[in-house]
mmCIF file of C-alpha atoms in Angstrom:
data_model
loop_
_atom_site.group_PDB
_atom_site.id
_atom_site.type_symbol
_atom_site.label_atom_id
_atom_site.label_comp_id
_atom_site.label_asym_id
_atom_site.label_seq_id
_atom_site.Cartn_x
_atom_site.Cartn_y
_atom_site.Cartn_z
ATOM 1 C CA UNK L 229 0.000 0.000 0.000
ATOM 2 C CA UNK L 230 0.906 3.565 -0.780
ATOM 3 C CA UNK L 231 0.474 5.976 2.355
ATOM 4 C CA UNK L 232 2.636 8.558 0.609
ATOM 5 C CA UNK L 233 -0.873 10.751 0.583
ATOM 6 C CA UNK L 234 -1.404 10.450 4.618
ATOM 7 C CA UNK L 235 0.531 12.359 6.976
ATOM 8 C CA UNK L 236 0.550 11.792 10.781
ATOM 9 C CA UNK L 237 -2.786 13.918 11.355
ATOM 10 C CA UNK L 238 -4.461 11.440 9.774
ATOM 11 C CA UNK L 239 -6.395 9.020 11.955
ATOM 12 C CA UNK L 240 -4.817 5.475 13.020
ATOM 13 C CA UNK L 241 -8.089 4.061 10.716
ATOM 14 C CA UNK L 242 -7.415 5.491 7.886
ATOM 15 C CA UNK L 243 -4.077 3.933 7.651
ATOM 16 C CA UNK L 244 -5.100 0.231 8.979
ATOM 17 C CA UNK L 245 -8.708 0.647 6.672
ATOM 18 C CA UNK L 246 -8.601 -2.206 4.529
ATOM 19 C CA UNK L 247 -4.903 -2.531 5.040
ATOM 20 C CA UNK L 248 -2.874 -5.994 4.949
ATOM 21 C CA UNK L 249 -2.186 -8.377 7.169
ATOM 22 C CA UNK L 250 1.471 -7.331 6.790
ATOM 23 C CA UNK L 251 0.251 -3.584 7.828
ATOM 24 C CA UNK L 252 -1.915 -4.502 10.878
ATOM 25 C CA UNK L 253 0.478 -6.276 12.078
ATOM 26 C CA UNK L 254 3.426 -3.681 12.111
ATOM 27 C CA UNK L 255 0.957 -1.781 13.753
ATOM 28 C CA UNK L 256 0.454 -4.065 16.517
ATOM 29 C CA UNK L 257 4.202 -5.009 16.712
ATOM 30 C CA UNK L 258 4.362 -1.101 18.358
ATOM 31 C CA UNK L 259 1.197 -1.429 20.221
ATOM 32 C CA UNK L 260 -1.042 0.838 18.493
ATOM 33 C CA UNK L 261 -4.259 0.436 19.144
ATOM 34 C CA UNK L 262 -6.084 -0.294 15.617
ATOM 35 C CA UNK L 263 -9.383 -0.511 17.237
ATOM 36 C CA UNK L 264 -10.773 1.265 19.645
ATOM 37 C CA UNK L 265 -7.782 3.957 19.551
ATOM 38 C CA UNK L 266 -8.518 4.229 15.547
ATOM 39 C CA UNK L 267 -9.752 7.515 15.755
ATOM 40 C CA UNK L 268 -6.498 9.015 16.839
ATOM 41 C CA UNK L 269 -4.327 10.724 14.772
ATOM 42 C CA UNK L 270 -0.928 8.639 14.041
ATOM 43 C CA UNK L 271 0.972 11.510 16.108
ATOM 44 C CA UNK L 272 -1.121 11.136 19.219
ATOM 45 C CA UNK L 273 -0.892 7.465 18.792
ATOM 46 C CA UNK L 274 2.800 7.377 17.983
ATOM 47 C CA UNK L 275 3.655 9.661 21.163
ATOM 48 C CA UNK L 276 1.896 7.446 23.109
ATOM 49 C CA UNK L 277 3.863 4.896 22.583
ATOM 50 C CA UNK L 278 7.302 6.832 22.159
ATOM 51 C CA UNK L 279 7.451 6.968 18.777
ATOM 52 C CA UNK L 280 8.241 9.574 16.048
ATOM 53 C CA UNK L 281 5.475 9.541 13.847
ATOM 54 C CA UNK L 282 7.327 10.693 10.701
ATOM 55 C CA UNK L 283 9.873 7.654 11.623
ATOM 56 C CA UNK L 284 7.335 5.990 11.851
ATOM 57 C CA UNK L 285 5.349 6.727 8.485
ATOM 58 C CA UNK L 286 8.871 6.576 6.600
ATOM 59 C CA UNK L 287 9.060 2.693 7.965
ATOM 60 C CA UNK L 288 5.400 2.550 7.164
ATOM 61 C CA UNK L 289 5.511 3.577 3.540
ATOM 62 C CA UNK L 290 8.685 0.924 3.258
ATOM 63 C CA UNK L 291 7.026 -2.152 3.340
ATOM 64 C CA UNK L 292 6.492 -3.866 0.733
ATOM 65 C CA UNK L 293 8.333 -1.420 -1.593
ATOM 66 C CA UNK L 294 10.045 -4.691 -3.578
ATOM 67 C CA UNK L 295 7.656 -5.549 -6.181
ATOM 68 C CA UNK L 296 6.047 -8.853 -5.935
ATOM 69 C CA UNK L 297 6.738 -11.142 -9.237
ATOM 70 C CA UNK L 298 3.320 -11.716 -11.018
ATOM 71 C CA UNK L 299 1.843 -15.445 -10.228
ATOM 72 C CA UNK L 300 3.062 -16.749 -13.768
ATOM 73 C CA UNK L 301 6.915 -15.983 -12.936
ATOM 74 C CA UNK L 302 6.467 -17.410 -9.599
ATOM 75 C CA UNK L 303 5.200 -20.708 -10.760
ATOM 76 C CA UNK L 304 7.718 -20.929 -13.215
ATOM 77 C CA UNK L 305 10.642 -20.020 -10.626
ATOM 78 C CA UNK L 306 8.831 -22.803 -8.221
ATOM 79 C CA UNK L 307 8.961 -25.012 -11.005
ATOM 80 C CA UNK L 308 12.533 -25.329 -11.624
ATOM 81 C CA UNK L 309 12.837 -25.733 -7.325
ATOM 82 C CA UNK L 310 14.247 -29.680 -6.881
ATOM 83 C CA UNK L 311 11.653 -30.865 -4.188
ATOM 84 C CA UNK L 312 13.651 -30.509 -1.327
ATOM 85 C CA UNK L 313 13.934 -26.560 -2.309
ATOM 86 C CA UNK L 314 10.224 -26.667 -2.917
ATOM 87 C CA UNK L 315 9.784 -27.921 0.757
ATOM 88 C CA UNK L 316 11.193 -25.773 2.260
ATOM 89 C CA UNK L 317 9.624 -22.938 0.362
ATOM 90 C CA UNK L 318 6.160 -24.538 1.121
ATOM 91 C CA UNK L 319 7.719 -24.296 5.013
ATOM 92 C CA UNK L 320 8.740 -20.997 5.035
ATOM 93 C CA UNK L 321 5.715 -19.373 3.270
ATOM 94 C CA UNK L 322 2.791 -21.239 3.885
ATOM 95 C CA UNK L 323 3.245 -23.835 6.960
ATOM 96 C CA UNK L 324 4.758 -20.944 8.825
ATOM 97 C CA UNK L 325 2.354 -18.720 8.150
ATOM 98 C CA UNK L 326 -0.269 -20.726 9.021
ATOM 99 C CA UNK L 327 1.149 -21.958 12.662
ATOM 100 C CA UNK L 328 1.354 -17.663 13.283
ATOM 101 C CA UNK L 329 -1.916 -16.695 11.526
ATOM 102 C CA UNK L 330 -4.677 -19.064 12.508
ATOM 103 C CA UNK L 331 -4.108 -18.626 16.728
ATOM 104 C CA UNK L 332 -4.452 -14.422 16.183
ATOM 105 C CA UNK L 333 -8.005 -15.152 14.824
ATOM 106 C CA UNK L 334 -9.783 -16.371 17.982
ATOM 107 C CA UNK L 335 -9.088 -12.958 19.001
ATOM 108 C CA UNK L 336 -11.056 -11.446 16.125
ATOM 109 C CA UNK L 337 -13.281 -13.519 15.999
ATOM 110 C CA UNK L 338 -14.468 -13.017 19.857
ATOM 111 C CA UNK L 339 -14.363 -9.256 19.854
ATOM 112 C CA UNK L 340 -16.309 -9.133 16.754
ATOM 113 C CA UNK L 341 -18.665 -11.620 17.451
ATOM 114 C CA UNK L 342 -19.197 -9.745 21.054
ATOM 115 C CA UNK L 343 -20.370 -6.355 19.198
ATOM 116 C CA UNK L 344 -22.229 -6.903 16.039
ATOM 117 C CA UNK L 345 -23.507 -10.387 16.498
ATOM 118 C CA UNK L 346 -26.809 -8.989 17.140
ATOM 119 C CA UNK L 347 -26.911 -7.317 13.756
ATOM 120 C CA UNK L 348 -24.539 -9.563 11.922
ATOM 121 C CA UNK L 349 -25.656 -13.537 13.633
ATOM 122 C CA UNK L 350 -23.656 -14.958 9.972
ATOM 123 C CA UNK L 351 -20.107 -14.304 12.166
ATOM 124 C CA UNK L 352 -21.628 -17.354 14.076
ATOM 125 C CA UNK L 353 -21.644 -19.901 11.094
ATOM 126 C CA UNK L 354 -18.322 -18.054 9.765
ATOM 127 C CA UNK L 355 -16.783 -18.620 12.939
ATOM 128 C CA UNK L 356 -17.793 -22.205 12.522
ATOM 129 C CA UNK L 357 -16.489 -22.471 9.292
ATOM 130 C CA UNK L 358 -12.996 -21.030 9.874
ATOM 131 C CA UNK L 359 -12.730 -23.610 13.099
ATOM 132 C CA UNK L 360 -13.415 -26.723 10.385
ATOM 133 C CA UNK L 361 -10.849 -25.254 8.420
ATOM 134 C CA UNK L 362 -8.425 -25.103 11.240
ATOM 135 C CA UNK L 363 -9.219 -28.547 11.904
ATOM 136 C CA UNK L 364 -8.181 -29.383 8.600
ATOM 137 C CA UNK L 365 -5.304 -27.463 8.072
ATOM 138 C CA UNK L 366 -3.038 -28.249 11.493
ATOM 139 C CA UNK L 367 -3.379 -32.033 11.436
ATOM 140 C CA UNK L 368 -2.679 -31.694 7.858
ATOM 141 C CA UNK L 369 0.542 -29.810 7.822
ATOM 142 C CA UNK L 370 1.574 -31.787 10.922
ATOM 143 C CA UNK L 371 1.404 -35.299 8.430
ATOM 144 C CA UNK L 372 3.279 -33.357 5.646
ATOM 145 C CA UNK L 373 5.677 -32.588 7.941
ATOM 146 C CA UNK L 374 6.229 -35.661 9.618
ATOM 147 C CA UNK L 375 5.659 -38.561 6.926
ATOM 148 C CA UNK L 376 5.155 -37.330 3.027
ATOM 149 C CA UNK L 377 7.992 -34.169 3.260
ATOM 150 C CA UNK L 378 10.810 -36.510 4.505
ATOM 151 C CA UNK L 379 9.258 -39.603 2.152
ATOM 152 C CA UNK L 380 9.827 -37.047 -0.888
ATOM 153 C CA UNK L 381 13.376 -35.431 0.293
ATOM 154 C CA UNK L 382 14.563 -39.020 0.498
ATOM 155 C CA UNK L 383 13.009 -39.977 -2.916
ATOM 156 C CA UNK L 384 14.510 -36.990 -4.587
ATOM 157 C CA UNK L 385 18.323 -37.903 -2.857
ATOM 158 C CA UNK L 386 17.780 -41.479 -4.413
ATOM 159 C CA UNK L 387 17.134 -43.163 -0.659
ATOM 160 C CA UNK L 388 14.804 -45.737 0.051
ATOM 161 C CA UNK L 389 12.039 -43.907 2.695
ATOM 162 C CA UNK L 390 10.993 -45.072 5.549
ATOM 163 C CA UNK L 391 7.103 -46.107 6.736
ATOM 164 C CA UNK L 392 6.872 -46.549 2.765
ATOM 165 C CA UNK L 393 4.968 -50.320 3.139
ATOM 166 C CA UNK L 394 1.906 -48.263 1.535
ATOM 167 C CA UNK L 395 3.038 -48.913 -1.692
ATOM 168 C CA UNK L 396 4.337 -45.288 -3.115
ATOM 169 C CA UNK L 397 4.290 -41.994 -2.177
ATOM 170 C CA UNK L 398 1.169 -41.520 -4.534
ATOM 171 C CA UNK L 399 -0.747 -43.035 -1.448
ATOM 172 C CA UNK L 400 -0.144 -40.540 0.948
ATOM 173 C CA UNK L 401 -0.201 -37.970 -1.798
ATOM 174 C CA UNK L 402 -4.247 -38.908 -2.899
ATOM 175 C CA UNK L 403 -4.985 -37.953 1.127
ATOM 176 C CA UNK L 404 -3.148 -35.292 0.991
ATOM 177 C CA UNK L 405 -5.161 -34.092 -2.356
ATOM 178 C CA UNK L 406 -8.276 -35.072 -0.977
ATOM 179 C CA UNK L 407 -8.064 -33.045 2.414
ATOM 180 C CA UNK L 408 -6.901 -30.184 0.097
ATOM 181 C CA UNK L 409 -10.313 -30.841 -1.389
ATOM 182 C CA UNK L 410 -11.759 -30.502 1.824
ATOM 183 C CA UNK L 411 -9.725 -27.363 2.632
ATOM 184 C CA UNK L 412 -11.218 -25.822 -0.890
ATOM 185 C CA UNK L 413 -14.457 -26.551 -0.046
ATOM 186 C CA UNK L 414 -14.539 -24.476 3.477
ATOM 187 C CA UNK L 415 -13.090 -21.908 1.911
ATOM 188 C CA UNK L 416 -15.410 -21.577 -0.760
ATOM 189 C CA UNK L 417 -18.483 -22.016 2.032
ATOM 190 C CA UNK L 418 -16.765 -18.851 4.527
ATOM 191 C CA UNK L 419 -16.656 -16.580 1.476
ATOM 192 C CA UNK L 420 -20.137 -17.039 0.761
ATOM 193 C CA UNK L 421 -21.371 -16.390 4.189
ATOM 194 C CA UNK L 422 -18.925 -13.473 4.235
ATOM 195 C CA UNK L 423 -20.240 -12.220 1.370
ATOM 196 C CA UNK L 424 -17.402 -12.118 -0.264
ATOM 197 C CA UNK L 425 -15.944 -10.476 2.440
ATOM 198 C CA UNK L 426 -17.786 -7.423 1.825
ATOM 199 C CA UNK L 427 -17.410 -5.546 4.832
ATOM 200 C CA UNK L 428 -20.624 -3.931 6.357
ATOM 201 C CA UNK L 429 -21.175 -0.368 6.933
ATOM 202 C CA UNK L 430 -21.460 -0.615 10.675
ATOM 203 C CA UNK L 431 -18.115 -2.363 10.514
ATOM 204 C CA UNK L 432 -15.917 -1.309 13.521
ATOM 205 C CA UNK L 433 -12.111 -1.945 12.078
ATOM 206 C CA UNK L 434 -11.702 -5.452 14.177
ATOM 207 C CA UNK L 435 -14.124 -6.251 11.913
ATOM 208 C CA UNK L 436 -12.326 -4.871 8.923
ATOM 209 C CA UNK L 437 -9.128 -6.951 10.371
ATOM 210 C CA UNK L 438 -10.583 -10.186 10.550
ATOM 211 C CA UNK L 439 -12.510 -9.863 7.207
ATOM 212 C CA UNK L 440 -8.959 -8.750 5.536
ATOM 213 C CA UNK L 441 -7.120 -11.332 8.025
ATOM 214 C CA UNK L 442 -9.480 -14.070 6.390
ATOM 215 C CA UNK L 443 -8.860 -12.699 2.786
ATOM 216 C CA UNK L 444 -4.734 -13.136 3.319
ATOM 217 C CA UNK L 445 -5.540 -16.754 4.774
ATOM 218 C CA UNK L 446 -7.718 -17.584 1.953
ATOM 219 C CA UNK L 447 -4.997 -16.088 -0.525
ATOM 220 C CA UNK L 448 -2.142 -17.670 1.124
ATOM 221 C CA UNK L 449 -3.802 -21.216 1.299
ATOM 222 C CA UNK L 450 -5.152 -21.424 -2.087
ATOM 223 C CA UNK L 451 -1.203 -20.731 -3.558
ATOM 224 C CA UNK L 452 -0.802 -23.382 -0.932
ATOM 225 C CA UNK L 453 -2.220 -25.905 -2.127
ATOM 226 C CA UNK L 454 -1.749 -24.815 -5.499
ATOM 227 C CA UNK L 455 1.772 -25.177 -5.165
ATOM 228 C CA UNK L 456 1.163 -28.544 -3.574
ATOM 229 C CA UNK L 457 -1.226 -30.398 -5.662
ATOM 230 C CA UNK L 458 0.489 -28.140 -9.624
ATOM 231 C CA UNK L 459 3.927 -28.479 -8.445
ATOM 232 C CA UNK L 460 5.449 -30.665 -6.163
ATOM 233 C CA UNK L 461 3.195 -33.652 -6.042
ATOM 234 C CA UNK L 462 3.329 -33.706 -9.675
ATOM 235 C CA UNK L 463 7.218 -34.030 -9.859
ATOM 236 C CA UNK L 464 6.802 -36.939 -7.528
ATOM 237 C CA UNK L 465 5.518 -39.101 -10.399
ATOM 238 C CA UNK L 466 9.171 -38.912 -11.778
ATOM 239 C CA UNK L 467 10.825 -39.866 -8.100
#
């Protein structure tokens, strides 16, 4: 995001308003208050916590200055990756993203649900939703991590894996496509209660975090399992 049109009189909302993970998060890493001390300036709310605000706005307006590489280079760099690099690329920027991400929701999702459940009861079966998906997602990462990641790193080194009596790695692979399935599915069920995450007008900005909290987890998980299912499980077949 661009904030080079915001100076430090502008509120703390008008800076976090439909803002990034990546954003909300650097605000929170200096204990700004991006909810109920959004109407503050970024001054006030900077010299509050001992900051210069024009330090930091200048750290502000760098992130995310390095341009992002469009998703067709990105497959194409993934797909000349040996698996083991692919791994630990899946590690870095998906698994570990995930094990960070999903505990910070409960949070949302409780102070949200506290003030506009009345008007808004679809946070309930949201809520529910996002729980199934967690329930998917941690035991799933967990079995990548401890049986089909170090099956394929040994394949690729030309070692005979362990615990491989099923057969192939293709067995393990078909469950781990299936609960992907699974995975898709949710997803696709939480953005149509959300509305496509349209964020109402009575929205207070938890709110407007958790809807664009759930946007980065659906974005991140569906390159996920893209990456997964496109990339490395079909070099496998030549293992």
């Amino acid at each position: 995001m661009d904030f080079k049109k915001l100076t430090p009189e502008n509120t703390v909302n008008d800076f976090v308003k439909n803002a990034p993970r990546e954003i909300l998060e650097f605000f929170r890493d200096h204990k700004i208050d991006t909810c109920c001390g959004g109407d503050k300036t970024l001054a006030e709310a900077c010299r509050e916590q001992g900051l210069v605000p024009a330090t930091f706005l200048q750290q502000l307006n760098s992130l995310g200055k390095a341009p992002e590489p469009g998703p067709a280079e990105q497959a194409a760099a993934l797909e000349d990756l040996e698996p083991a690099a692919l791994i630990e690329h899946i590690l870095d920027h998906h698994h570990r993203y995930l094990k960070e991400a999903l505990p910070q929701f409960d949070g949302l999702f409780e102070k949200t649900r506290a003030s506009h459940s009345a008007n808004h009861p679809e946070l309930s079966e949201l809520h529910r939703y996002f729980n199934l998906l967690r329930d998917d997602l941690v035991p799933h990462m967990e079995k990548e991590e401890r049986v089909l990641f170090p099956m394929i790193r040994a394949l690729a080194a030309g070692v005979a894996p362990e615990g491989i009596g099923c057969g192939s790695v293709q067995a393990p692979i078909r469950v781990m496509r299936m609960e992907h399935d699974t995975a898709l599915e949710i997803l696709q069920k939480m953005r149509a209660v959300a509305q496509d995450y349209k964020v109402p007008e009575d929205a207070c900005m938890t709110y407007r975090q958790l809807f664009s909290s759930l946007e980065e987890l659906e974005r991140n998980t569906l390159a996920h399992i893209s990456k997964e299912n496109d990339i490395l499980f079909e070099e496998t077949r030549n293992l």
